[in-house]
Coordinates of C-alpha atoms and ligand atoms in Angstrom, one line a residue:
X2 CA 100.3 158.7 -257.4
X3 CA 103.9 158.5 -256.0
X4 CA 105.7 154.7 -256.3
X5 CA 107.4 152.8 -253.9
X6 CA 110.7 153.6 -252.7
X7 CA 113.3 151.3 -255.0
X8 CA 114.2 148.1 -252.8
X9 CA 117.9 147.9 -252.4
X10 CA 118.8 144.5 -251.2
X11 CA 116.9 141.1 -250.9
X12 CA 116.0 141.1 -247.4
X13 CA 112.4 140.8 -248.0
X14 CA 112.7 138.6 -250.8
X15 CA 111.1 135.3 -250.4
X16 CA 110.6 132.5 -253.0
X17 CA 107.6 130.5 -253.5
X18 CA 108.5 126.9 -254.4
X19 CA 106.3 127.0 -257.1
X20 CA 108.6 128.8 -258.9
X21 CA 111.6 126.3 -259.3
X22 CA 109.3 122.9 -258.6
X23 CA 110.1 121.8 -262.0
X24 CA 113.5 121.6 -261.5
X25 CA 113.5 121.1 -257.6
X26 CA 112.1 119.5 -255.1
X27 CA 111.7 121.0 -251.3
X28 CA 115.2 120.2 -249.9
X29 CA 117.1 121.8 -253.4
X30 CA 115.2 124.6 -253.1
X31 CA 115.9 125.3 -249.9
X32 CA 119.3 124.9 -250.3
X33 CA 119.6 127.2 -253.3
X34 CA 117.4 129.6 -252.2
X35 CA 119.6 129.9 -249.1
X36 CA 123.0 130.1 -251.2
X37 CA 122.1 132.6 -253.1
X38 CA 120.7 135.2 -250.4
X39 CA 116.4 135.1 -250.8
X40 CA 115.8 135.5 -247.4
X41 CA 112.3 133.8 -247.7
X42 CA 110.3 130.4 -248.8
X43 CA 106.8 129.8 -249.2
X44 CA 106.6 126.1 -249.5
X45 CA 103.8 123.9 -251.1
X46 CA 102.3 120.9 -248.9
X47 CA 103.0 118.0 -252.0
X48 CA 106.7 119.2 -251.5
X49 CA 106.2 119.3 -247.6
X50 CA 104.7 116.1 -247.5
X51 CA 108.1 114.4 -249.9
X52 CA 110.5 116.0 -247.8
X53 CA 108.6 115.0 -244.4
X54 CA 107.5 118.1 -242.1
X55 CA 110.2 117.9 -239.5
X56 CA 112.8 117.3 -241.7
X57 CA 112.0 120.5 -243.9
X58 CA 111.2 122.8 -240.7
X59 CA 114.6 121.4 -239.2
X60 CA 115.9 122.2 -242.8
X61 CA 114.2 125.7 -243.6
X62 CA 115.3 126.7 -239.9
X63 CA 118.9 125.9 -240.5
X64 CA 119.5 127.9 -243.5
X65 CA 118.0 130.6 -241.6
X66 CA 114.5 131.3 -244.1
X67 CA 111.4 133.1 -243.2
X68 CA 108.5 130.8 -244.2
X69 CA 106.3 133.6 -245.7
X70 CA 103.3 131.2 -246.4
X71 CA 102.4 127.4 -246.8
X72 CA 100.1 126.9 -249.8
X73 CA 97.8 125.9 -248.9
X74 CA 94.8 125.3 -247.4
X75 CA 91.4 125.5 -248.9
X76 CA 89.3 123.6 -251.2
X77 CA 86.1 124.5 -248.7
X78 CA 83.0 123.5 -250.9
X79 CA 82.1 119.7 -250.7
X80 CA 79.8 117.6 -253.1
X81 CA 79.2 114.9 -250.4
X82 CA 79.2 114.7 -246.2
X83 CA 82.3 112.4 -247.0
X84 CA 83.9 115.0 -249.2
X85 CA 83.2 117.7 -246.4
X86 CA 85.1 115.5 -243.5
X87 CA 88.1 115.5 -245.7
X88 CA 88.5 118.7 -246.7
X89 CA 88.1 119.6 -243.4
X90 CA 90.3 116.7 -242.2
X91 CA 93.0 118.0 -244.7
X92 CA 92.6 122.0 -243.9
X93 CA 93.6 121.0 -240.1
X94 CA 96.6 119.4 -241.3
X95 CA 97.4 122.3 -243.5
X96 CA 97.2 124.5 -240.0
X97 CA 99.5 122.2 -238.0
X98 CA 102.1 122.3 -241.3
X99 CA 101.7 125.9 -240.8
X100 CA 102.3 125.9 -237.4
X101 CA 105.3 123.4 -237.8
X102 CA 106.9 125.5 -240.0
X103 CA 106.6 128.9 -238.1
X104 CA 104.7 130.0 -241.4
X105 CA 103.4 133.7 -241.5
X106 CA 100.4 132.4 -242.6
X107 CA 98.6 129.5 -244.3
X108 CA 97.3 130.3 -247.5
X109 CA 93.6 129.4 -248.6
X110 CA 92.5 128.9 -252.7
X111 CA 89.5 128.4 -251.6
X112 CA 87.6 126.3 -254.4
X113 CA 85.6 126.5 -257.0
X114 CA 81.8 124.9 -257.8
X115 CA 81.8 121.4 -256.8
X116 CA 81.6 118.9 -259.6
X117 CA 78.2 119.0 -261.5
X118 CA 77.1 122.0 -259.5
X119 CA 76.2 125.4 -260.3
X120 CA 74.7 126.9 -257.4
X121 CA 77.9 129.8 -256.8
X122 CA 75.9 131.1 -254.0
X123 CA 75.9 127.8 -252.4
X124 CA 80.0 127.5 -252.8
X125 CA 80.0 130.6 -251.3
X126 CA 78.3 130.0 -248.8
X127 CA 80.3 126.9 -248.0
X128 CA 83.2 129.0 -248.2
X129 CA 82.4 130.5 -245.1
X130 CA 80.8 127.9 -243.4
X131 CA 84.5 126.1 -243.4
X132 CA 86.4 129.1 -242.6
X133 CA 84.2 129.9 -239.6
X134 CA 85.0 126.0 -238.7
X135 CA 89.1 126.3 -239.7
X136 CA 89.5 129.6 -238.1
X137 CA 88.9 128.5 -234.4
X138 CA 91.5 125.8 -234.7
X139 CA 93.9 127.8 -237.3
X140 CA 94.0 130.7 -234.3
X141 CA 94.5 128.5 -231.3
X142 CA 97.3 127.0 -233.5
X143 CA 98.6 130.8 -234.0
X144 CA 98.2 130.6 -237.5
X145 CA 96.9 133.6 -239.3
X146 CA 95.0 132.4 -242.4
X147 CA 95.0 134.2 -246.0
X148 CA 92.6 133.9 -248.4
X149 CA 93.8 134.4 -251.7
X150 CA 90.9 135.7 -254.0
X151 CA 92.3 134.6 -257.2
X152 CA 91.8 135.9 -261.1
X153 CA 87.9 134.9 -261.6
X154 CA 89.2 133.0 -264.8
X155 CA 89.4 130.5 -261.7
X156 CA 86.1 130.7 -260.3
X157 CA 84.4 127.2 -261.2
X158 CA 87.2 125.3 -260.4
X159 CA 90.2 126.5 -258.2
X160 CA 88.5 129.5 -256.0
X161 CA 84.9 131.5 -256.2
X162 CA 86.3 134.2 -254.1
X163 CA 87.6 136.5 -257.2
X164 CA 88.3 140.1 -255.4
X165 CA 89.4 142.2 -252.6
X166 CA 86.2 143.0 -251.7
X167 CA 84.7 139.7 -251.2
X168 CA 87.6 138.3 -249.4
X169 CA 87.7 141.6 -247.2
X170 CA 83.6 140.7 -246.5
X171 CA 84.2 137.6 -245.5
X172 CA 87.1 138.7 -243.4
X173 CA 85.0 141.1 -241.3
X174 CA 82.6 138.6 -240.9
X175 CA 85.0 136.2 -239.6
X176 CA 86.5 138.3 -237.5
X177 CA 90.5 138.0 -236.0
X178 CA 93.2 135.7 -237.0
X179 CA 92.3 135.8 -241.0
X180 CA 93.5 138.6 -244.0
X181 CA 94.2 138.5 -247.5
X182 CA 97.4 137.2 -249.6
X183 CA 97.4 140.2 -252.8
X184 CA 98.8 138.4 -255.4
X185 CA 99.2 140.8 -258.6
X186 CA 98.7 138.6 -261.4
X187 CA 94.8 138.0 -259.8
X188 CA 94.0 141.2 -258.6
X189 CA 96.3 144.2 -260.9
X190 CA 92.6 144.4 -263.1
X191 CA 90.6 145.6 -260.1
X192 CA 89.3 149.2 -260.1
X193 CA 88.4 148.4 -256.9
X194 CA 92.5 147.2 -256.1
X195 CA 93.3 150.5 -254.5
X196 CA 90.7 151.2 -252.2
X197 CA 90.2 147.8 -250.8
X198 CA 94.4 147.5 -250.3
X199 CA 93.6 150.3 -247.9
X200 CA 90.8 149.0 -246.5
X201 CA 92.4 145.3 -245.7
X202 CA 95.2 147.8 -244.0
X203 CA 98.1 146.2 -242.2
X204 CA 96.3 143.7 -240.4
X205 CA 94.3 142.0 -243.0
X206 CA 97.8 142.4 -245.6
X207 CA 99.3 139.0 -245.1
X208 CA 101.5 138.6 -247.8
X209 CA 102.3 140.0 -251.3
X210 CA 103.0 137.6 -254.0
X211 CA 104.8 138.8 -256.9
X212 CA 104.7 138.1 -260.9
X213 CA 103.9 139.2 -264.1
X214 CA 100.5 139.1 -266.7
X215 CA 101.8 137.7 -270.1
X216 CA 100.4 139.4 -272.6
X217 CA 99.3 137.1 -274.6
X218 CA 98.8 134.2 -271.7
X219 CA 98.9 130.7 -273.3
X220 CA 98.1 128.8 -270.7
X221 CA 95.5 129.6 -267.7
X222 CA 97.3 128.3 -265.1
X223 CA 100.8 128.0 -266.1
X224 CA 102.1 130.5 -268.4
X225 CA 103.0 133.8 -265.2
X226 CA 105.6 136.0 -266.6
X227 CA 108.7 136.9 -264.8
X228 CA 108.0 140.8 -262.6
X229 CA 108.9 142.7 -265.6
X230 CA 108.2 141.3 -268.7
X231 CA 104.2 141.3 -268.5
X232 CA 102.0 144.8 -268.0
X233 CA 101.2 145.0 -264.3
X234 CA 102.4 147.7 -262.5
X235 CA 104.2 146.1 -259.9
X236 CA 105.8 149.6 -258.1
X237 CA 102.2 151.2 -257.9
X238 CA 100.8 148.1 -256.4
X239 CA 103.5 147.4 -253.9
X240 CA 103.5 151.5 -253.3
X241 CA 99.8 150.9 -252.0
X242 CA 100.1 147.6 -250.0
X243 CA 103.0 149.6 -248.3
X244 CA 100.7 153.2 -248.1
X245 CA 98.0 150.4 -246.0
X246 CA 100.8 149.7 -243.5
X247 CA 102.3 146.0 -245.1
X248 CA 105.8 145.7 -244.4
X249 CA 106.2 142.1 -245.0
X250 CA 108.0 140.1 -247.9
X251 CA 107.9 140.1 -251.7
X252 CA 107.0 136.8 -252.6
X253 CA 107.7 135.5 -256.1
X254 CA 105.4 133.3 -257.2
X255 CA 105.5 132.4 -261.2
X256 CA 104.0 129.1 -262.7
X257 CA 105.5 128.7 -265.8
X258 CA 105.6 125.6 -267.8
X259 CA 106.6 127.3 -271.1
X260 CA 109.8 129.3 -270.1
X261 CA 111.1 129.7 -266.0
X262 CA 110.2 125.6 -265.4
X263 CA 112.8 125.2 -268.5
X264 CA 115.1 126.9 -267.0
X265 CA 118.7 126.4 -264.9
X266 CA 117.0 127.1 -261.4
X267 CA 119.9 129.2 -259.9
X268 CA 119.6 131.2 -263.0
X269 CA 116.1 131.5 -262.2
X270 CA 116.6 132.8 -258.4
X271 CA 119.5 135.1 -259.9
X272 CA 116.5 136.9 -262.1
X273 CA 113.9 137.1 -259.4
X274 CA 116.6 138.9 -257.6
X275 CA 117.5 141.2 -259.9
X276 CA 114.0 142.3 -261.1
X277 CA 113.0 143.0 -257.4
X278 CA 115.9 145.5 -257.2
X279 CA 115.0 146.7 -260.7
X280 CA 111.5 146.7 -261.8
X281 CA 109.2 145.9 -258.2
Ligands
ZN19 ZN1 99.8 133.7 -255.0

């Protein structure tokens, strides 16, 4: 299996604001993302929402940044008719953010088991009961949607939708407008990663997000390695999303309350930079 060629410069680097929100909010990201040459931002709605929307799309225009993703939308399955109008009240904001922000897509975690239940089918099946919903307005709203199936360590409680394969399923049966966001640290343990990269191909490839699986992880949700210093394979994978036809941006995306939140964030954005031209 050949690799991906080597990426020589950082035009399809893009930063998700995950990555620096300890240290910065929105506006300071934007601006040091900008200074030092990413040429992308995925922001996250909380940030969104303290900045105000027009005030970060006038912002995010200016320094001239590709928004690669809002994250996100999501959250489908509902314990309660009350809890269902929100979500759903909540997903269309996410969709006009998205479309605000000339984001390449809107990125769905989809949820987990609502409180007290275990019925996965049911979640499931909610799952696709609100995209079906979501995806009418998210497409009149030209906003391409990407579910994100995430490592099933997450399953109960941040998304039952845990591989390519499902999220490709429910794709299909969704029809236009909606793909996939690969993210390597949920998907690199897939046997399945391959084939289902090339059966998403370049219409269902909505974004590539970028990190690294600590070995050992301390922390579930919070402890993503910097590309490099974990054991994913980051060349092969990009080498197949590209094989399927995805041209699109790297995205870093690294929660990391132990090291990378502790961090000077221009030192940070310097490392993410470097790694892509070295080991991604
Ligand atoms: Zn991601």
């Amino acid at each position: 299996m050949s690799k991906a060629r080597p990426i020589t410069d950082h035009s399809r680097l893009s930063i998700n604001t995950a990555t620096t929100r300890a240290q910065w909010g929105l506006a300071e990201a934007i601006d040091g993302y900008a200074r030092a040459g990413v040429s992308g931002i995925s922001p996250w709605r909380d940030q969104i929402a303290e900045m105000g929307l027009a005030k970060a799309a006038r912002a995010i225009e200016e320094a001239g940044l590709t928004v690669t993703g809002v994250c996100r939308g999501g959250m489908f399955p509902w314990g309660s008719e009350q809890a269902r109008i929100e979500m759903l009240d909540d997903n269309r904001r996410a969709i006009e953010e998205a479309a605000t922000l000339k984001a390449q897509c809107l990125v769905l975690v989809v949820g987990g088991l609502p409180a007290g239940s275990k019925d996965l089918a049911g979640a499931h099946a909610m799952v696709e009961e609100a995209i079906s919903i979501l995806l009418l307005e998210a497409r009149a709203a030209g906003v391409p949607m990407a579910i994100e199936p995430l490592h099933p360590m997450y399953a109960a409680d941040r998304a039952c939708v845990n591989t390519m394969r499902h999220a490709l399923d429910i794709c299909e049966r969704a029809g236009e407008g909606i793909g996939v966001a690969v993210d390597v640290y949920h998907v690199w343990w897939d046997t399945e990663l391959q084939s289902q990269i090339r059966r998403a191909g370049r219409e269902r490839l909505l974004a590539f997000h970028i990190c690294d699986w600590l070995v050992p992880t301390r922390d579930l949700l919070l402890d993503r390695g910097m590309m490099g210093d974990g054991v994913i394979d980051i060349p092969l994978l990009r080498g197949w999303v590209e094989a399927a036809g995805y041209d699109g941006f790297h995205e870093v995306e690294i929660f990391s309350e132990l090291d990378w939140w502790k961090r000077d964030p221009d030192e940070v954005v310097k490392i993410c930079q470097d790694r892509c031209l070295t080991v991604v």
